[in-house]
CSV table of C-alpha atoms and ligand atoms in Angstrom, one decimal:
chain,number,residue,atom,x,y,z
D,276,UNK,CA,41.6,-48.4,-45.8
D,277,UNK,CA,41.0,-49.7,-49.3
D,278,UNK,CA,40.1,-53.4,-49.1
D,279,UNK,CA,37.4,-54.0,-51.7
D,280,UNK,CA,39.9,-55.2,-54.2
D,281,UNK,CA,40.6,-58.2,-52.0
D,282,UNK,CA,37.9,-60.0,-53.9
D,283,UNK,CA,39.5,-59.3,-57.3
D,284,UNK,CA,42.7,-60.6,-55.9
D,285,UNK,CA,41.1,-63.7,-54.5
D,286,UNK,CA,39.5,-64.4,-57.9
D,287,UNK,CA,42.9,-64.1,-59.6
D,288,UNK,CA,44.5,-66.5,-57.1
D,289,UNK,CA,41.7,-69.0,-57.6
D,290,UNK,CA,42.1,-68.8,-61.4
D,291,UNK,CA,45.7,-70.1,-61.1
D,292,UNK,CA,45.8,-73.9,-60.7
D,293,UNK,CA,48.1,-74.5,-57.7
D,294,UNK,CA,47.3,-78.1,-56.9
D,295,UNK,CA,49.9,-79.6,-54.5
D,296,UNK,CA,52.1,-82.0,-56.5
D,297,UNK,CA,53.1,-84.0,-53.5
D,298,UNK,CA,49.4,-84.7,-52.8
D,299,UNK,CA,48.3,-85.1,-56.4
D,300,UNK,CA,50.9,-86.5,-58.8
D,301,UNK,CA,51.1,-84.2,-61.8
D,302,UNK,CA,49.7,-81.2,-59.8
D,303,UNK,CA,50.8,-77.9,-61.1
D,304,UNK,CA,52.4,-76.7,-57.9
D,305,UNK,CA,53.0,-73.1,-56.7
D,306,UNK,CA,55.4,-71.7,-59.2
D,307,UNK,CA,52.9,-69.8,-61.3
D,308,UNK,CA,50.8,-68.5,-58.3
D,309,UNK,CA,54.1,-67.4,-56.6
D,310,UNK,CA,55.1,-65.5,-59.7
D,311,UNK,CA,51.7,-63.8,-59.7
D,312,UNK,CA,51.9,-62.8,-56.0
D,313,UNK,CA,55.4,-61.4,-56.6
D,314,UNK,CA,54.1,-59.2,-59.4
D,315,UNK,CA,51.1,-58.2,-57.3
D,316,UNK,CA,53.5,-57.1,-54.6
D,317,UNK,CA,55.5,-55.0,-57.0
D,318,UNK,CA,52.4,-53.5,-58.5
D,319,UNK,CA,51.2,-52.6,-55.0
D,320,UNK,CA,54.4,-50.9,-53.8
D,321,UNK,CA,55.7,-53.9,-51.8
D,322,UNK,CA,58.9,-55.9,-51.9
D,323,UNK,CA,59.0,-59.6,-52.1
D,324,UNK,CA,61.6,-62.2,-51.2
D,325,UNK,CA,61.6,-65.8,-52.2
D,326,UNK,CA,62.7,-68.4,-49.8
D,327,UNK,CA,62.6,-71.7,-51.7
D,328,UNK,CA,61.9,-75.0,-50.0
D,329,UNK,CA,64.7,-77.6,-50.2
D,330,UNK,CA,62.9,-79.2,-53.2
D,331,UNK,CA,62.8,-75.7,-54.9
D,332,UNK,CA,59.2,-75.0,-54.4
D,333,UNK,CA,58.6,-71.3,-53.8
D,334,UNK,CA,57.7,-69.5,-50.6
D,335,UNK,CA,57.4,-65.7,-50.4
D,336,UNK,CA,57.8,-63.0,-47.8
D,337,UNK,CA,56.0,-59.8,-48.8
D,338,UNK,CA,56.2,-56.4,-47.2
D,339,UNK,CA,57.9,-53.1,-47.1
D,340,UNK,CA,61.5,-53.6,-48.2
D,341,UNK,CA,63.1,-53.0,-44.8
D,342,UNK,CA,60.9,-55.5,-43.1
D,343,UNK,CA,61.7,-58.4,-45.3
D,344,UNK,CA,65.4,-57.9,-46.3
D,345,UNK,CA,67.1,-59.7,-43.5
D,346,UNK,CA,66.8,-63.0,-41.7
D,347,UNK,CA,65.1,-63.1,-38.4
D,348,UNK,CA,62.9,-60.0,-38.8
D,349,UNK,CA,63.3,-56.5,-37.5
D,350,UNK,CA,64.1,-55.9,-33.8
D,351,UNK,CA,62.6,-52.5,-33.3
D,352,UNK,CA,58.9,-52.5,-33.0
D,353,UNK,CA,56.6,-55.5,-33.0
D,354,UNK,CA,56.4,-57.5,-36.2
D,355,UNK,CA,53.3,-59.2,-37.3
D,356,UNK,CA,53.3,-62.1,-39.8
D,357,UNK,CA,50.1,-62.7,-41.9
D,358,UNK,CA,50.2,-66.2,-43.3
D,359,UNK,CA,48.4,-67.9,-46.2
D,360,UNK,CA,49.2,-71.0,-48.1
D,361,UNK,CA,49.2,-71.0,-51.9
D,362,UNK,CA,48.6,-74.7,-52.6
D,363,UNK,CA,45.3,-76.5,-52.8
D,364,UNK,CA,44.2,-80.1,-52.8
D,365,UNK,CA,43.2,-81.6,-56.1
D,366,UNK,CA,40.1,-80.6,-58.1
D,367,UNK,CA,38.2,-83.8,-57.4
D,368,UNK,CA,35.0,-83.8,-59.4
D,369,UNK,CA,34.5,-80.0,-59.1
D,370,UNK,CA,33.1,-78.3,-62.1
D,371,UNK,CA,35.4,-75.6,-63.6
D,372,UNK,CA,37.6,-75.6,-60.5
D,373,UNK,CA,39.8,-72.7,-61.7
D,374,UNK,CA,37.1,-70.5,-63.1
D,375,UNK,CA,36.0,-68.4,-60.1
D,376,UNK,CA,32.3,-67.7,-60.0
D,377,UNK,CA,30.2,-65.4,-57.9
D,378,UNK,CA,26.8,-66.6,-56.6
D,379,UNK,CA,25.3,-64.0,-54.3
D,380,UNK,CA,27.8,-63.5,-51.5
D,381,UNK,CA,29.7,-66.7,-52.4
D,382,UNK,CA,32.9,-66.8,-54.4
D,383,UNK,CA,33.2,-70.4,-55.8
D,384,UNK,CA,36.3,-72.3,-56.9
D,385,UNK,CA,38.9,-74.7,-55.8
D,386,UNK,CA,40.9,-73.1,-53.0
D,387,UNK,CA,38.4,-70.3,-52.4
D,388,UNK,CA,37.8,-71.3,-48.8
D,389,UNK,CA,41.0,-73.2,-48.2
D,390,UNK,CA,42.4,-70.7,-48.4
D,391,UNK,CA,42.9,-68.3,-51.2
D,392,UNK,CA,40.4,-65.8,-49.8
D,393,UNK,CA,42.4,-65.8,-46.6
D,394,UNK,CA,45.6,-65.4,-48.5
D,395,UNK,CA,44.2,-62.5,-50.4
D,396,UNK,CA,43.0,-60.8,-47.2
D,397,UNK,CA,46.5,-61.2,-45.7
D,398,UNK,CA,48.2,-59.7,-48.8
D,399,UNK,CA,45.8,-56.7,-48.9
D,400,UNK,CA,46.2,-56.1,-45.2
D,401,UNK,CA,50.0,-56.0,-45.6
D,402,UNK,CA,49.6,-53.4,-48.3
D,403,UNK,CA,47.1,-51.3,-46.3
D,404,UNK,CA,49.3,-51.4,-43.2
D,405,UNK,CA,52.3,-50.3,-45.3
D,406,UNK,CA,50.2,-47.4,-46.8
D,407,UNK,CA,49.5,-46.3,-43.3
D,408,UNK,CA,53.2,-46.2,-42.5
D,409,UNK,CA,53.2,-49.4,-40.5
D,410,UNK,CA,56.3,-51.1,-41.8
D,411,UNK,CA,56.6,-54.1,-39.6
D,412,UNK,CA,53.8,-56.3,-41.1
D,413,UNK,CA,54.9,-59.1,-43.4
D,414,UNK,CA,52.9,-61.5,-45.5
D,415,UNK,CA,54.1,-65.0,-45.8
D,416,UNK,CA,52.8,-67.1,-48.7
D,417,UNK,CA,53.9,-70.7,-48.5
D,418,UNK,CA,53.8,-73.9,-50.6
D,419,UNK,CA,52.9,-77.4,-49.5
D,420,UNK,CA,50.6,-76.9,-46.6
D,421,UNK,CA,48.3,-79.6,-47.9
D,422,UNK,CA,51.0,-82.2,-47.8
D,423,UNK,CA,54.2,-82.0,-45.7
D,424,UNK,CA,54.4,-78.3,-44.7
D,425,UNK,CA,57.9,-78.0,-46.3
D,426,UNK,CA,57.1,-74.3,-47.1
D,427,UNK,CA,56.4,-72.9,-43.6
D,428,UNK,CA,59.2,-75.0,-42.1
D,429,UNK,CA,61.8,-73.4,-44.5
D,430,UNK,CA,60.4,-69.9,-44.0
D,431,UNK,CA,60.7,-70.2,-40.3
D,432,UNK,CA,64.4,-71.0,-40.6
D,433,UNK,CA,64.8,-67.4,-42.0
D,434,UNK,CA,62.0,-65.3,-40.7
D,435,UNK,CA,60.5,-64.7,-37.3
D,436,UNK,CA,57.9,-62.3,-35.9
D,437,UNK,CA,56.4,-61.2,-32.6
D,438,UNK,CA,53.0,-62.7,-33.6
D,439,UNK,CA,51.4,-64.6,-36.5
D,440,UNK,CA,47.9,-64.9,-37.9
D,441,UNK,CA,47.2,-68.0,-39.9
D,442,UNK,CA,44.4,-67.1,-42.3
D,443,UNK,CA,43.0,-70.6,-42.7
D,444,UNK,CA,39.1,-70.5,-42.6
D,445,UNK,CA,37.8,-69.9,-39.1
D,446,UNK,CA,34.4,-68.3,-40.0
D,447,UNK,CA,35.8,-65.0,-38.6
D,448,UNK,CA,36.1,-66.5,-35.1
D,449,UNK,CA,39.5,-66.3,-33.4
D,450,UNK,CA,40.9,-69.8,-33.3
D,451,UNK,CA,43.3,-70.6,-30.4
D,452,UNK,CA,43.7,-74.4,-30.6
D,453,UNK,CA,43.6,-77.4,-32.9
D,454,UNK,CA,44.5,-81.0,-32.6
D,455,UNK,CA,47.7,-82.6,-33.8
D,456,UNK,CA,47.8,-86.0,-35.5
D,457,UNK,CA,49.9,-89.1,-35.4
D,458,UNK,CA,49.8,-91.7,-38.1
D,459,UNK,CA,50.6,-95.2,-36.7
D,460,UNK,CA,51.2,-98.4,-38.6
D,461,UNK,CA,50.5,-101.6,-36.8
D,462,UNK,CA,52.1,-104.7,-38.3
D,463,UNK,CA,50.7,-108.1,-37.4
D,464,UNK,CA,52.9,-111.1,-38.4
D,465,UNK,CA,51.6,-114.5,-39.3
D,466,UNK,CA,53.1,-117.5,-41.0
D,467,UNK,CA,52.4,-118.5,-44.6
D,468,UNK,CA,51.0,-122.0,-45.2
D,469,UNK,CA,48.8,-123.8,-47.8
D,470,UNK,CA,45.1,-123.1,-47.4
D,471,UNK,CA,44.5,-126.8,-47.1
D,472,UNK,CA,46.9,-127.1,-44.1
D,473,UNK,CA,46.1,-124.1,-41.9
D,474,UNK,CA,47.5,-125.8,-38.8
D,475,UNK,CA,51.0,-125.3,-40.3
D,476,UNK,CA,50.6,-121.5,-40.5
D,477,UNK,CA,49.3,-118.4,-38.7
D,478,UNK,CA,46.7,-116.3,-40.4
D,479,UNK,CA,47.9,-112.7,-40.0
D,480,UNK,CA,44.5,-111.2,-41.1
D,481,UNK,CA,42.6,-113.3,-38.5
D,482,UNK,CA,45.1,-112.2,-35.8
D,483,UNK,CA,44.4,-108.5,-36.7
D,484,UNK,CA,40.7,-108.8,-36.0
D,485,UNK,CA,41.0,-108.6,-32.2
D,486,UNK,CA,43.4,-105.7,-32.6
D,487,UNK,CA,40.9,-103.7,-34.6
D,488,UNK,CA,38.2,-104.4,-32.0
D,489,UNK,CA,40.5,-103.4,-29.1
D,490,UNK,CA,41.4,-100.2,-30.9
D,491,UNK,CA,37.7,-99.4,-31.3
D,492,UNK,CA,37.2,-99.8,-27.6
D,493,UNK,CA,40.2,-97.6,-26.9
D,494,UNK,CA,38.7,-95.0,-29.2
D,495,UNK,CA,35.6,-94.9,-27.0
D,496,UNK,CA,37.7,-94.4,-23.9
D,497,UNK,CA,39.2,-91.3,-25.4
D,498,UNK,CA,36.0,-89.5,-24.7
D,499,UNK,CA,37.0,-89.4,-21.0
D,500,UNK,CA,39.7,-86.9,-21.6
D,501,UNK,CA,38.5,-83.6,-23.2
D,502,UNK,CA,39.8,-80.2,-24.1
D,503,UNK,CA,37.4,-77.3,-23.4
D,504,UNK,CA,37.4,-76.1,-27.1
D,505,UNK,CA,38.3,-79.3,-29.0
D,506,UNK,CA,36.5,-82.1,-27.2
D,507,UNK,CA,38.1,-85.5,-27.2
D,508,UNK,CA,41.0,-87.0,-29.0
D,509,UNK,CA,40.1,-89.1,-32.0
D,510,UNK,CA,41.2,-92.3,-33.7
D,511,UNK,CA,40.1,-94.0,-36.8
D,512,UNK,CA,41.3,-96.9,-38.9
D,513,UNK,CA,42.5,-95.5,-42.2
D,514,UNK,CA,43.8,-98.4,-44.2
D,515,UNK,CA,44.3,-102.2,-44.0
D,516,UNK,CA,46.6,-104.3,-46.2
D,517,UNK,CA,47.4,-107.9,-46.2
D,518,UNK,CA,47.2,-111.2,-47.9
D,519,UNK,CA,47.7,-112.1,-51.5
D,520,UNK,CA,47.0,-115.5,-53.1
D,521,UNK,CA,43.6,-117.0,-52.3
D,522,UNK,CA,45.0,-120.5,-51.3
D,523,UNK,CA,47.7,-119.1,-49.0
D,524,UNK,CA,47.5,-118.1,-45.3
D,525,UNK,CA,48.7,-114.4,-45.1
D,526,UNK,CA,51.9,-113.9,-43.3
D,527,UNK,CA,51.4,-110.2,-42.7
D,528,UNK,CA,48.7,-107.7,-42.2
D,529,UNK,CA,49.3,-103.9,-41.8
D,530,UNK,CA,46.7,-101.7,-40.2
D,531,UNK,CA,47.2,-97.9,-40.4
D,532,UNK,CA,45.3,-95.7,-38.0
D,533,UNK,CA,45.2,-92.0,-37.5
D,534,UNK,CA,45.1,-90.5,-34.0
D,535,UNK,CA,44.1,-86.8,-33.6
D,536,UNK,CA,45.8,-85.7,-30.4
D,537,UNK,CA,44.9,-82.9,-28.0
D,538,UNK,CA,47.3,-80.2,-26.8
D,539,UNK,CA,49.2,-81.9,-24.0
D,540,UNK,CA,49.2,-85.3,-25.8
D,541,UNK,CA,52.5,-86.1,-27.6
D,542,UNK,CA,52.8,-88.4,-30.6
D,543,UNK,CA,55.1,-90.6,-28.5
D,544,UNK,CA,52.5,-90.7,-25.7
D,545,UNK,CA,49.9,-91.7,-28.2
D,546,UNK,CA,52.1,-94.4,-29.6
D,547,UNK,CA,52.6,-95.7,-26.0
D,548,UNK,CA,48.8,-95.9,-25.7
D,549,UNK,CA,48.5,-97.9,-28.8
D,550,UNK,CA,51.3,-100.2,-27.5
D,551,UNK,CA,49.2,-100.7,-24.4
D,552,UNK,CA,46.3,-101.7,-26.5
D,553,UNK,CA,48.5,-104.3,-28.2
D,554,UNK,CA,49.6,-105.5,-24.7
D,555,UNK,CA,45.9,-106.1,-23.9
D,556,UNK,CA,45.6,-108.1,-27.1
D,557,UNK,CA,48.7,-110.1,-26.2
D,558,UNK,CA,47.2,-110.9,-22.8
D,559,UNK,CA,44.3,-112.6,-24.6
D,560,UNK,CA,46.5,-114.1,-27.4
D,561,UNK,CA,50.0,-114.8,-26.2
D,562,UNK,CA,51.1,-115.8,-29.7
D,563,UNK,CA,50.2,-112.5,-31.2
D,564,UNK,CA,53.1,-110.9,-32.9
D,565,UNK,CA,52.3,-107.3,-33.4
D,566,UNK,CA,54.3,-104.0,-33.4
D,567,UNK,CA,53.4,-100.4,-33.9
D,568,UNK,CA,55.4,-97.5,-35.3
D,569,UNK,CA,54.8,-93.8,-36.0
D,570,UNK,CA,55.0,-92.9,-39.7
D,571,UNK,CA,54.1,-89.2,-39.5
D,572,UNK,CA,53.1,-86.9,-36.7
D,573,UNK,CA,52.2,-83.2,-36.3
D,574,UNK,CA,52.0,-81.3,-33.0
D,575,UNK,CA,48.7,-79.9,-31.7
D,576,UNK,CA,48.5,-76.2,-31.3
D,577,UNK,CA,47.2,-74.0,-28.5
D,578,UNK,CA,47.7,-70.4,-27.3
D,579,UNK,CA,46.5,-69.2,-23.9
D,580,UNK,CA,43.1,-67.4,-24.1
D,581,UNK,CA,44.5,-64.5,-22.0
D,582,UNK,CA,47.4,-63.9,-24.4
D,583,UNK,CA,47.8,-60.3,-25.5
D,584,UNK,CA,47.5,-61.3,-29.2
D,585,UNK,CA,44.1,-63.0,-28.6
D,586,UNK,CA,42.6,-60.0,-26.9
D,587,UNK,CA,43.9,-57.6,-29.6
D,588,UNK,CA,42.6,-59.9,-32.4
D,589,UNK,CA,39.1,-60.1,-30.8
D,590,UNK,CA,39.0,-56.3,-30.4
D,591,UNK,CA,40.3,-55.8,-34.0
D,592,UNK,CA,37.5,-58.0,-35.5
D,593,UNK,CA,34.9,-56.2,-33.3
D,594,UNK,CA,36.1,-52.8,-34.6
D,595,UNK,CA,36.0,-54.0,-38.2
D,596,UNK,CA,32.7,-55.9,-38.2
D,597,UNK,CA,30.8,-54.7,-35.1
D,598,UNK,CA,30.7,-58.3,-33.8
D,599,UNK,CA,33.0,-59.6,-31.1
D,600,UNK,CA,34.2,-63.0,-32.3
D,601,UNK,CA,34.2,-66.2,-30.2
D,602,UNK,CA,37.3,-68.0,-29.2
D,603,UNK,CA,37.2,-71.4,-30.9
D,604,UNK,CA,39.1,-74.6,-31.5
D,605,UNK,CA,39.4,-76.0,-35.0
D,606,UNK,CA,38.8,-79.5,-36.2
D,607,UNK,CA,41.7,-79.5,-38.7
D,608,UNK,CA,45.4,-79.2,-38.3
D,609,UNK,CA,47.3,-76.2,-39.7
D,610,UNK,CA,50.8,-74.7,-40.0
D,611,UNK,CA,50.0,-72.8,-36.8
D,612,UNK,CA,51.6,-75.8,-35.0
D,613,UNK,CA,54.9,-74.8,-36.7
D,614,UNK,CA,54.8,-71.0,-36.1
D,615,UNK,CA,53.9,-71.7,-32.4
D,616,UNK,CA,56.7,-74.2,-32.1
D,617,UNK,CA,59.0,-71.6,-33.4
D,618,UNK,CA,58.1,-69.4,-30.4
D,619,UNK,CA,55.7,-67.1,-32.3
D,620,UNK,CA,52.4,-66.3,-30.5
D,621,UNK,CA,49.9,-67.4,-33.1
D,622,UNK,CA,46.1,-67.3,-33.7
D,623,UNK,CA,44.0,-68.3,-36.7
D,624,UNK,CA,41.6,-66.0,-38.3
D,625,UNK,CA,40.0,-66.4,-41.7
D,626,UNK,CA,36.9,-65.8,-43.8
D,627,UNK,CA,33.7,-67.8,-43.6
D,628,UNK,CA,32.7,-70.3,-46.3
D,629,UNK,CA,32.2,-74.0,-46.9
D,630,UNK,CA,33.7,-77.0,-48.7
D,631,UNK,CA,37.3,-77.4,-47.9
D,632,UNK,CA,38.6,-80.3,-50.0
D,633,UNK,CA,35.0,-80.9,-51.2
D,634,UNK,CA,33.5,-80.7,-54.7
D,635,UNK,CA,31.6,-77.4,-54.0
D,636,UNK,CA,33.8,-74.9,-52.3
D,637,UNK,CA,33.2,-71.2,-51.7
D,638,UNK,CA,34.3,-68.3,-49.5
D,639,UNK,CA,32.0,-65.5,-48.3
D,640,UNK,CA,32.7,-62.2,-50.2
D,641,UNK,CA,31.6,-60.0,-47.4
D,642,UNK,CA,33.4,-62.2,-44.9
D,643,UNK,CA,36.7,-61.9,-46.9
D,644,UNK,CA,36.5,-58.1,-47.0
D,645,UNK,CA,35.7,-58.2,-43.2
D,646,UNK,CA,38.8,-60.4,-42.7
D,647,UNK,CA,41.1,-58.0,-44.6
D,648,UNK,CA,39.7,-55.1,-42.6
D,649,UNK,CA,40.1,-57.0,-39.3
D,650,UNK,CA,43.8,-57.8,-40.2
D,651,UNK,CA,44.5,-54.1,-40.8
D,652,UNK,CA,42.9,-53.3,-37.5
D,653,UNK,CA,45.0,-55.9,-35.8
D,654,UNK,CA,48.2,-54.5,-37.5
D,655,UNK,CA,47.4,-51.0,-36.2
D,656,UNK,CA,46.8,-52.3,-32.7
D,657,UNK,CA,49.8,-54.7,-32.6
D,658,UNK,CA,52.4,-52.8,-34.5
D,659,UNK,CA,51.3,-49.2,-34.3
S,779,ZN,ZN1,44.3,-74.8,-45.7
């Protein structure tokens, strides 16, 4: 197989600004990078199909023409979906974010690690599989992973597969689980009054204090329930808003928390737990007027360690690199939650590196080549 050009492709992907415009107002979005990927497909003997998100942002399916022409994938032979997202977070204070630089084995630039090196590995693997006559491997390049995942959700309305590999960075381990998250807004109501007559009002910010303390105690209790690869569920306070004029008792305080939930914990269940914490607070303060609501949630992800795909992926990495990868859980959430929810057995496998969303970001060059080779090995084993 011919995978060394994966680094040239990764460099060209990094050089195209594709900052997510939902995340960063004014971000360039995925239009230009999608056009580049389409042209790359044509130049490499592959077909591409665009499946736009409802807001018009591009998502691409890349592969041999018969594999991508119709909705719902091919039915004869097992299809394998190799996924990468095209968008990145903002450039932050990164120096020359869109000028890829090589330092030893490190390829630097915004999106190198998260996850243009992985996307490049996926695309090159689709090409190499096609060159070997395996015509049921498709690449999926989506927009908007870093914000609302509108891209993968739209693609999954049209395309399915018998397995999916999400090429988010896993340090070349085979990742089989990650947490979900639930964003919860807690509103505490008070009553406005003049600061010189506090007995006529209720200070919503003071009322919120015990709620914060109770939530911190609840966070400590989460350690009692653990997942073998992920550890405990998490909760942190993300934001607090309330009050206005200095001489007025605030009538409202809004505390926003993020709960990272384990496989088996639903967003609704997590909300119930936060409601129970509010009940504890009400027991101590019967006048407390507080309510909680979910503002956004994403499911956790898990695949059984004894799934056929997991075994094939481990063996494929071992053949490509000489090292048998570990089975790991990931700290971050990824679009794998959606492919799994769509009924597609899914793992995550991507190159090593450092600095997702940070000011210094790089992907390993040797690791990116190893990733592309591993994906080709997996395609042979799964589809061949
Ligand atoms: Zn990512």
